[in-house]
Amino acid sequence: MSPVPRFKVTVEPLEDSCLIRVGGELDRSTADLLSSALDAARADGVTALLDLSAVSFIDSAGLRVLVRAARAADTHDWALSIVQASSAVWRIVEL
């Protein structure tokens, strides 16, 4: 059995934005970590660039975080972009 990829969120400050990189399994037990990073970017008023290319699994809790962030972007005139995503992410987004 292969080991479960460890979940990781890193935030790299850029000029007027931040790059939020997510890796591992984005699920009910880890979704709050991504939500906190996105909330901090919105509170700071910086554009959030979301790199989901290393996400190996995403469930409805992870999708809920993305939908909530997209709604916050619309409501609060906050810029949020997914700059890369894994096939696991695109698959659930398409559904």
CSV table of N, CA, C and O in Angstrom, one decimal:
chain,number,residue,atom,x,y,z
A,1,MET,N,0.8,-1.2,0.0
A,1,MET,CA,0.0,0.0,0.0
A,1,MET,C,0.9,1.2,0.0
A,1,MET,O,1.8,1.4,0.8
A,2,SER,N,0.6,2.2,-0.9
A,2,SER,CA,1.4,3.4,-0.9
A,2,SER,C,0.9,4.4,0.1
A,2,SER,O,-0.2,4.4,0.5
A,3,PRO,N,1.9,5.2,0.6
A,3,PRO,CA,1.5,6.1,1.7
A,3,PRO,C,0.6,7.2,1.2
A,3,PRO,O,0.6,7.6,0.0
A,4,VAL,N,-0.3,7.7,2.1
A,4,VAL,CA,-1.2,8.8,1.7
A,4,VAL,C,-0.4,10.1,1.6
A,4,VAL,O,0.3,10.4,2.5
A,5,PRO,N,-0.6,10.8,0.5
A,5,PRO,CA,0.1,12.1,0.4
A,5,PRO,C,-0.3,13.0,1.6
A,5,PRO,O,-1.4,13.2,1.9
A,6,ARG,N,0.7,13.6,2.1
A,6,ARG,CA,0.5,14.6,3.2
A,6,ARG,C,-0.1,15.9,2.7
A,6,ARG,O,0.4,16.4,1.6
A,7,PHE,N,-1.1,16.4,3.3
A,7,PHE,CA,-1.7,17.7,2.9
A,7,PHE,C,-0.8,18.8,3.2
A,7,PHE,O,-0.3,18.9,4.3
A,8,LYS,N,-0.7,19.8,2.3
A,8,LYS,CA,0.1,20.9,2.6
A,8,LYS,C,-0.5,22.2,1.9
A,8,LYS,O,-0.9,22.1,0.7
A,9,VAL,N,-0.5,23.3,2.6
A,9,VAL,CA,-0.9,24.6,2.0
A,9,VAL,C,0.3,25.5,2.3
A,9,VAL,O,0.7,25.7,3.4
A,10,THR,N,0.8,26.1,1.2
A,10,THR,CA,1.8,27.2,1.4
A,10,THR,C,1.4,28.4,0.8
A,10,THR,O,0.7,28.4,-0.3
A,11,VAL,N,1.7,29.5,1.4
A,11,VAL,CA,1.4,30.9,0.8
A,11,VAL,C,2.6,31.6,0.6
A,11,VAL,O,3.5,31.8,1.4
A,12,GLU,N,2.8,32.0,-0.7
A,12,GLU,CA,4.0,32.8,-1.1
A,12,GLU,C,3.5,34.2,-1.5
A,12,GLU,O,2.8,34.4,-2.5
A,13,PRO,N,3.9,35.2,-0.7
A,13,PRO,CA,3.5,36.6,-1.0
A,13,PRO,C,4.2,37.1,-2.2
A,13,PRO,O,5.4,36.8,-2.5
A,14,LEU,N,3.5,37.7,-3.1
A,14,LEU,CA,4.0,38.4,-4.3
A,14,LEU,C,3.7,39.9,-4.1
A,14,LEU,O,3.2,40.3,-3.1
A,15,GLU,N,3.9,40.7,-5.1
A,15,GLU,CA,3.7,42.1,-5.0
A,15,GLU,C,2.3,42.5,-4.5
A,15,GLU,O,2.1,43.0,-3.4
A,16,ASP,N,1.3,42.3,-5.3
A,16,ASP,CA,-0.1,42.7,-4.9
A,16,ASP,C,-1.0,41.4,-4.9
A,16,ASP,O,-2.2,41.5,-5.0
A,17,SER,N,-0.3,40.3,-4.7
A,17,SER,CA,-1.1,39.0,-4.7
A,17,SER,C,-0.3,38.0,-3.8
A,17,SER,O,0.7,38.3,-3.2
A,18,CYS,N,-0.9,36.8,-3.7
A,18,CYS,CA,-0.2,35.7,-3.1
A,18,CYS,C,-0.5,34.5,-3.8
A,18,CYS,O,-1.6,34.3,-4.4
A,19,LEU,N,0.5,33.6,-3.9
A,19,LEU,CA,0.3,32.3,-4.5
A,19,LEU,C,0.1,31.3,-3.5
A,19,LEU,O,0.9,31.1,-2.6
A,20,ILE,N,-1.1,30.6,-3.5
A,20,ILE,CA,-1.5,29.6,-2.5
A,20,ILE,C,-1.3,28.3,-3.2
A,20,ILE,O,-2.1,28.0,-4.2
A,21,ARG,N,-0.4,27.5,-2.8
A,21,ARG,CA,-0.1,26.1,-3.4
A,21,ARG,C,-0.7,25.1,-2.4
A,21,ARG,O,-0.5,25.1,-1.2
A,22,VAL,N,-1.4,24.2,-3.0
A,22,VAL,CA,-2.1,23.1,-2.2
A,22,VAL,C,-1.6,21.8,-2.8
A,22,VAL,O,-1.6,21.6,-4.0
A,23,GLY,N,-1.3,20.9,-1.9
A,23,GLY,CA,-0.9,19.5,-2.3
A,23,GLY,C,-1.5,18.5,-1.3
A,23,GLY,O,-1.7,18.7,-0.2
A,24,GLY,N,-1.7,17.3,-1.9
A,24,GLY,CA,-2.2,16.2,-1.1
A,24,GLY,C,-3.7,16.1,-1.3
A,24,GLY,O,-4.3,16.4,-2.3
A,25,GLU,N,-4.4,15.5,-0.3
A,25,GLU,CA,-5.8,15.3,-0.3
A,25,GLU,C,-6.6,16.4,0.3
A,25,GLU,O,-6.5,16.7,1.5
A,26,LEU,N,-7.4,17.0,-0.5
A,26,LEU,CA,-8.3,18.1,0.0
A,26,LEU,C,-9.7,17.6,0.3
A,26,LEU,O,-10.5,17.3,-0.6
A,27,ASP,N,-9.9,17.3,1.6
A,27,ASP,CA,-11.1,16.7,2.0
A,27,ASP,C,-11.6,17.3,3.3
A,27,ASP,O,-11.2,18.4,3.7
A,28,ARG,N,-12.6,16.7,3.9
A,28,ARG,CA,-13.2,17.2,5.1
A,28,ARG,C,-12.3,17.5,6.2
A,28,ARG,O,-12.4,18.5,6.9
A,29,SER,N,-11.2,16.7,6.3
A,29,SER,CA,-10.2,16.9,7.4
A,29,SER,C,-9.2,18.0,7.1
A,29,SER,O,-8.5,18.4,8.0
A,30,THR,N,-9.1,18.4,5.9
A,30,THR,CA,-8.1,19.4,5.5
A,30,THR,C,-8.6,20.7,4.9
A,30,THR,O,-7.9,21.7,4.8
A,31,ALA,N,-9.9,20.7,4.6
A,31,ALA,CA,-10.5,21.8,3.9
A,31,ALA,C,-10.4,23.2,4.6
A,31,ALA,O,-10.2,24.2,4.0
A,32,ASP,N,-10.4,23.1,6.0
A,32,ASP,CA,-10.3,24.3,6.8
A,32,ASP,C,-9.0,25.0,6.6
A,32,ASP,O,-8.9,26.2,6.7
A,33,LEU,N,-7.9,24.2,6.4
A,33,LEU,CA,-6.6,24.8,6.2
A,33,LEU,C,-6.6,25.7,4.9
A,33,LEU,O,-6.0,26.8,4.9
A,34,LEU,N,-7.2,25.2,3.8
A,34,LEU,CA,-7.2,26.0,2.6
A,34,LEU,C,-8.2,27.2,2.8
A,34,LEU,O,-7.9,28.3,2.4
A,35,SER,N,-9.3,27.0,3.5
A,35,SER,CA,-10.3,28.0,3.7
A,35,SER,C,-9.6,29.2,4.5
A,35,SER,O,-9.8,30.4,4.2
A,36,SER,N,-8.8,28.8,5.5
A,36,SER,CA,-8.1,29.9,6.3
A,36,SER,C,-7.2,30.7,5.4
A,36,SER,O,-7.1,31.9,5.6
A,37,ALA,N,-6.4,30.0,4.6
A,37,ALA,CA,-5.5,30.7,3.7
A,37,ALA,C,-6.2,31.7,2.7
A,37,ALA,O,-5.8,32.8,2.5
A,38,LEU,N,-7.3,31.2,2.2
A,38,LEU,CA,-8.1,32.0,1.3
A,38,LEU,C,-8.7,33.2,2.0
A,38,LEU,O,-8.7,34.3,1.5
A,39,ASP,N,-9.3,33.0,3.2
A,39,ASP,CA,-9.8,34.0,4.0
A,39,ASP,C,-8.8,35.1,4.4
A,39,ASP,O,-9.1,36.3,4.3
A,40,ALA,N,-7.6,34.7,4.7
A,40,ALA,CA,-6.5,35.6,5.0
A,40,ALA,C,-6.2,36.5,3.8
A,40,ALA,O,-6.0,37.7,3.9
A,41,ALA,N,-6.1,35.9,2.6
A,41,ALA,CA,-5.8,36.7,1.4
A,41,ALA,C,-6.9,37.7,1.1
A,41,ALA,O,-6.6,38.8,0.8
A,42,ARG,N,-8.2,37.3,1.3
A,42,ARG,CA,-9.3,38.2,1.1
A,42,ARG,C,-9.2,39.3,2.1
A,42,ARG,O,-9.4,40.5,1.8
A,43,ALA,N,-9.0,39.0,3.4
A,43,ALA,CA,-8.9,40.0,4.4
A,43,ALA,C,-7.8,41.0,4.2
A,43,ALA,O,-7.9,42.2,4.5
A,44,ASP,N,-6.7,40.5,3.6
A,44,ASP,CA,-5.5,41.4,3.3
A,44,ASP,C,-5.7,42.2,2.0
A,44,ASP,O,-5.0,43.1,1.7
A,45,GLY,N,-6.8,41.8,1.3
A,45,GLY,CA,-7.1,42.6,0.0
A,45,GLY,C,-6.2,42.3,-1.1
A,45,GLY,O,-6.0,43.1,-2.0
A,46,VAL,N,-5.5,41.1,-1.1
A,46,VAL,CA,-4.6,40.7,-2.2
A,46,VAL,C,-5.2,39.7,-3.1
A,46,VAL,O,-6.1,38.9,-2.6
A,47,THR,N,-4.9,39.7,-4.3
A,47,THR,CA,-5.3,38.7,-5.3
A,47,THR,C,-4.8,37.3,-4.9
A,47,THR,O,-3.6,37.2,-4.5
A,48,ALA,N,-5.6,36.3,-4.9
A,48,ALA,CA,-5.2,35.0,-4.5
A,48,ALA,C,-5.1,34.2,-5.8
A,48,ALA,O,-6.0,34.1,-6.6
A,49,LEU,N,-3.9,33.7,-6.0
A,49,LEU,CA,-3.6,32.8,-7.2
A,49,LEU,C,-3.5,31.4,-6.6
A,49,LEU,O,-2.6,31.1,-5.8
A,50,LEU,N,-4.3,30.5,-7.0
A,50,LEU,CA,-4.5,29.2,-6.4
A,50,LEU,C,-3.9,28.1,-7.3
A,50,LEU,O,-4.3,27.9,-8.4
A,51,ASP,N,-2.9,27.5,-6.8
A,51,ASP,CA,-2.2,26.4,-7.5
A,51,ASP,C,-2.7,25.0,-6.9
A,51,ASP,O,-2.2,24.7,-5.8
A,52,LEU,N,-3.5,24.3,-7.6
A,52,LEU,CA,-4.0,23.1,-7.1
A,52,LEU,C,-3.5,21.9,-7.9
A,52,LEU,O,-4.0,20.8,-7.9
A,53,SER,N,-2.3,22.1,-8.6
A,53,SER,CA,-1.8,21.1,-9.4
A,53,SER,C,-1.3,19.8,-8.7
A,53,SER,O,-1.2,18.7,-9.2
A,54,ALA,N,-1.0,20.0,-7.4
A,54,ALA,CA,-0.5,18.8,-6.6
A,54,ALA,C,-1.6,18.2,-5.7
A,54,ALA,O,-1.3,17.4,-4.8
A,55,VAL,N,-2.9,18.6,-6.0
A,55,VAL,CA,-4.0,18.0,-5.2
A,55,VAL,C,-4.3,16.6,-5.8
A,55,VAL,O,-4.6,16.5,-7.0
A,56,SER,N,-4.1,15.6,-5.0
A,56,SER,CA,-4.3,14.2,-5.5
A,56,SER,C,-5.8,13.7,-5.4
A,56,SER,O,-6.2,12.7,-6.0
A,57,PHE,N,-6.5,14.3,-4.5
A,57,PHE,CA,-7.9,14.0,-4.2
A,57,PHE,C,-8.7,15.2,-3.7
A,57,PHE,O,-8.1,16.0,-3.0
A,58,ILE,N,-9.9,15.3,-4.1
A,58,ILE,CA,-10.7,16.4,-3.6
A,58,ILE,C,-12.2,15.9,-3.5
A,58,ILE,O,-12.7,15.2,-4.4
A,59,ASP,N,-12.8,16.1,-2.3
A,59,ASP,CA,-14.2,15.7,-2.1
A,59,ASP,C,-15.1,16.9,-2.1
A,59,ASP,O,-14.7,18.0,-2.4
A,60,SER,N,-16.3,16.7,-1.7
A,60,SER,CA,-17.3,17.8,-1.6
A,60,SER,C,-16.9,18.9,-0.7
A,60,SER,O,-17.2,20.1,-0.9
A,61,ALA,N,-16.2,18.6,0.4
A,61,ALA,CA,-15.8,19.6,1.4
A,61,ALA,C,-14.8,20.5,0.7
A,61,ALA,O,-14.8,21.7,0.9
A,62,GLY,N,-13.9,19.9,-0.1
A,62,GLY,CA,-12.9,20.7,-0.8
A,62,GLY,C,-13.5,21.6,-1.9
A,62,GLY,O,-13.2,22.8,-2.0
A,63,LEU,N,-14.5,21.0,-2.6
A,63,LEU,CA,-15.2,21.8,-3.6
A,63,LEU,C,-16.0,22.9,-2.9
A,63,LEU,O,-16.1,24.0,-3.5
A,64,ARG,N,-16.6,22.7,-1.8
A,64,ARG,CA,-17.3,23.7,-1.0
A,64,ARG,C,-16.4,24.9,-0.7
A,64,ARG,O,-16.8,26.0,-0.9
A,65,VAL,N,-15.2,24.6,-0.4
A,65,VAL,CA,-14.2,25.7,-0.1
A,65,VAL,C,-14.0,26.6,-1.3
A,65,VAL,O,-14.0,27.8,-1.3
A,66,LEU,N,-13.8,25.9,-2.5
A,66,LEU,CA,-13.6,26.6,-3.7
A,66,LEU,C,-14.8,27.4,-4.1
A,66,LEU,O,-14.7,28.6,-4.6
A,67,VAL,N,-16.0,26.8,-4.0
A,67,VAL,CA,-17.3,27.6,-4.3
A,67,VAL,C,-17.4,28.8,-3.4
A,67,VAL,O,-17.8,29.9,-3.9
A,68,ARG,N,-17.2,28.6,-2.1
A,68,ARG,CA,-17.3,29.6,-1.1
A,68,ARG,C,-16.4,30.8,-1.5
A,68,ARG,O,-16.7,32.0,-1.4
A,69,ALA,N,-15.2,30.4,-1.8
A,69,ALA,CA,-14.2,31.5,-2.2
A,69,ALA,C,-14.6,32.2,-3.5
A,69,ALA,O,-14.4,33.4,-3.6
A,70,ALA,N,-15.1,31.5,-4.4
A,70,ALA,CA,-15.6,32.1,-5.7
A,70,ALA,C,-16.7,33.1,-5.4
A,70,ALA,O,-16.7,34.2,-5.9
A,71,ARG,N,-17.6,32.7,-4.5
A,71,ARG,CA,-18.7,33.6,-4.1
A,71,ARG,C,-18.2,34.8,-3.4
A,71,ARG,O,-18.7,35.9,-3.6
A,72,ALA,N,-17.2,34.6,-2.5
A,72,ALA,CA,-16.6,35.8,-1.8
A,72,ALA,C,-15.9,36.7,-2.7
A,72,ALA,O,-16.0,37.9,-2.6
A,73,ALA,N,-15.3,36.2,-3.8
A,73,ALA,CA,-14.6,37.0,-4.8
A,73,ALA,C,-15.6,37.9,-5.5
A,73,ALA,O,-15.4,39.1,-5.7
A,74,ASP,N,-16.8,37.3,-5.8
A,74,ASP,CA,-17.8,38.1,-6.4
A,74,ASP,C,-18.4,39.2,-5.5
A,74,ASP,O,-18.6,40.3,-5.9
A,75,THR,N,-18.7,38.7,-4.3
A,75,THR,CA,-19.4,39.6,-3.3
A,75,THR,C,-18.5,40.7,-2.8
A,75,THR,O,-19.0,41.9,-2.6
A,76,HIS,N,-17.2,40.5,-2.6
A,76,HIS,CA,-16.3,41.4,-2.0
A,76,HIS,C,-15.4,42.1,-3.0
A,76,HIS,O,-14.4,42.7,-2.6
A,77,ASP,N,-15.6,41.9,-4.3
A,77,ASP,CA,-14.8,42.5,-5.4
A,77,ASP,C,-13.3,42.1,-5.1
A,77,ASP,O,-12.4,43.0,-5.0
A,78,TRP,N,-13.1,40.8,-4.9
A,78,TRP,CA,-11.8,40.3,-4.6
A,78,TRP,C,-11.3,39.4,-5.7
A,78,TRP,O,-12.1,38.6,-6.2
A,79,ALA,N,-10.1,39.5,-6.1
A,79,ALA,CA,-9.6,38.7,-7.3
A,79,ALA,C,-9.1,37.4,-6.8
A,79,ALA,O,-8.2,37.3,-5.9
A,80,LEU,N,-9.6,36.3,-7.4
A,80,LEU,CA,-9.2,34.9,-7.1
A,80,LEU,C,-9.1,34.2,-8.4
A,80,LEU,O,-10.1,34.3,-9.3
A,81,SER,N,-8.0,33.5,-8.6
A,81,SER,CA,-7.8,32.7,-9.9
A,81,SER,C,-7.2,31.4,-9.6
A,81,SER,O,-6.3,31.3,-8.8
A,82,ILE,N,-7.7,30.4,-10.2
A,82,ILE,CA,-7.0,29.1,-10.2
A,82,ILE,C,-6.1,29.1,-11.4
A,82,ILE,O,-6.5,29.2,-12.5
A,83,VAL,N,-4.8,29.0,-11.0
A,83,VAL,CA,-3.8,29.1,-12.1
A,83,VAL,C,-3.3,27.8,-12.6
A,83,VAL,O,-2.9,27.7,-13.7
A,84,GLN,N,-3.5,26.7,-11.8
A,84,GLN,CA,-3.2,25.3,-12.2
A,84,GLN,C,-4.1,24.4,-11.4
A,84,GLN,O,-4.4,24.7,-10.2
A,85,ALA,N,-4.4,23.3,-11.9
A,85,ALA,CA,-5.2,22.3,-11.2
A,85,ALA,C,-4.9,20.9,-11.7
A,85,ALA,O,-4.6,20.7,-12.9
A,86,SER,N,-5.0,20.0,-10.8
A,86,SER,CA,-4.8,18.6,-11.2
A,86,SER,C,-6.0,18.0,-11.9
A,86,SER,O,-7.1,18.6,-11.9
A,87,SER,N,-5.9,16.8,-12.5
A,87,SER,CA,-7.0,16.2,-13.1
A,87,SER,C,-8.1,15.9,-12.1
A,87,SER,O,-9.3,15.9,-12.4
A,88,ALA,N,-7.7,15.5,-10.8
A,88,ALA,CA,-8.7,15.2,-9.8
A,88,ALA,C,-9.6,16.5,-9.5
A,88,ALA,O,-10.8,16.3,-9.3
A,89,VAL,N,-8.9,17.6,-9.5
A,89,VAL,CA,-9.7,18.9,-9.3
A,89,VAL,C,-10.6,19.2,-10.4
A,89,VAL,O,-11.8,19.4,-10.3
A,90,TRP,N,-10.1,19.1,-11.7
A,90,TRP,CA,-11.0,19.4,-12.8
A,90,TRP,C,-12.1,18.4,-12.9
A,90,TRP,O,-13.2,18.8,-13.3
A,91,ARG,N,-11.9,17.2,-12.6
A,91,ARG,CA,-12.9,16.1,-12.6
A,91,ARG,C,-14.1,16.5,-11.7
A,91,ARG,O,-15.3,16.5,-12.2
A,92,ILE,N,-13.9,16.9,-10.5
A,92,ILE,CA,-15.0,17.3,-9.6
A,92,ILE,C,-15.6,18.6,-10.0
A,92,ILE,O,-16.8,18.8,-9.8
A,93,VAL,N,-14.8,19.5,-10.5
A,93,VAL,CA,-15.4,20.8,-10.9
A,93,VAL,C,-16.3,20.6,-12.1
A,93,VAL,O,-17.4,21.2,-12.2
A,94,GLU,N,-15.9,19.7,-13.0
A,94,GLU,CA,-16.8,19.5,-14.2
A,94,GLU,C,-18.1,18.8,-13.8
A,94,GLU,O,-19.1,19.0,-14.4
A,95,LEU,N,-18.1,18.0,-12.7
A,95,LEU,CA,-19.3,17.3,-12.3
A,95,LEU,C,-20.3,18.3,-11.7
A,95,LEU,O,-21.4,18.3,-11.8
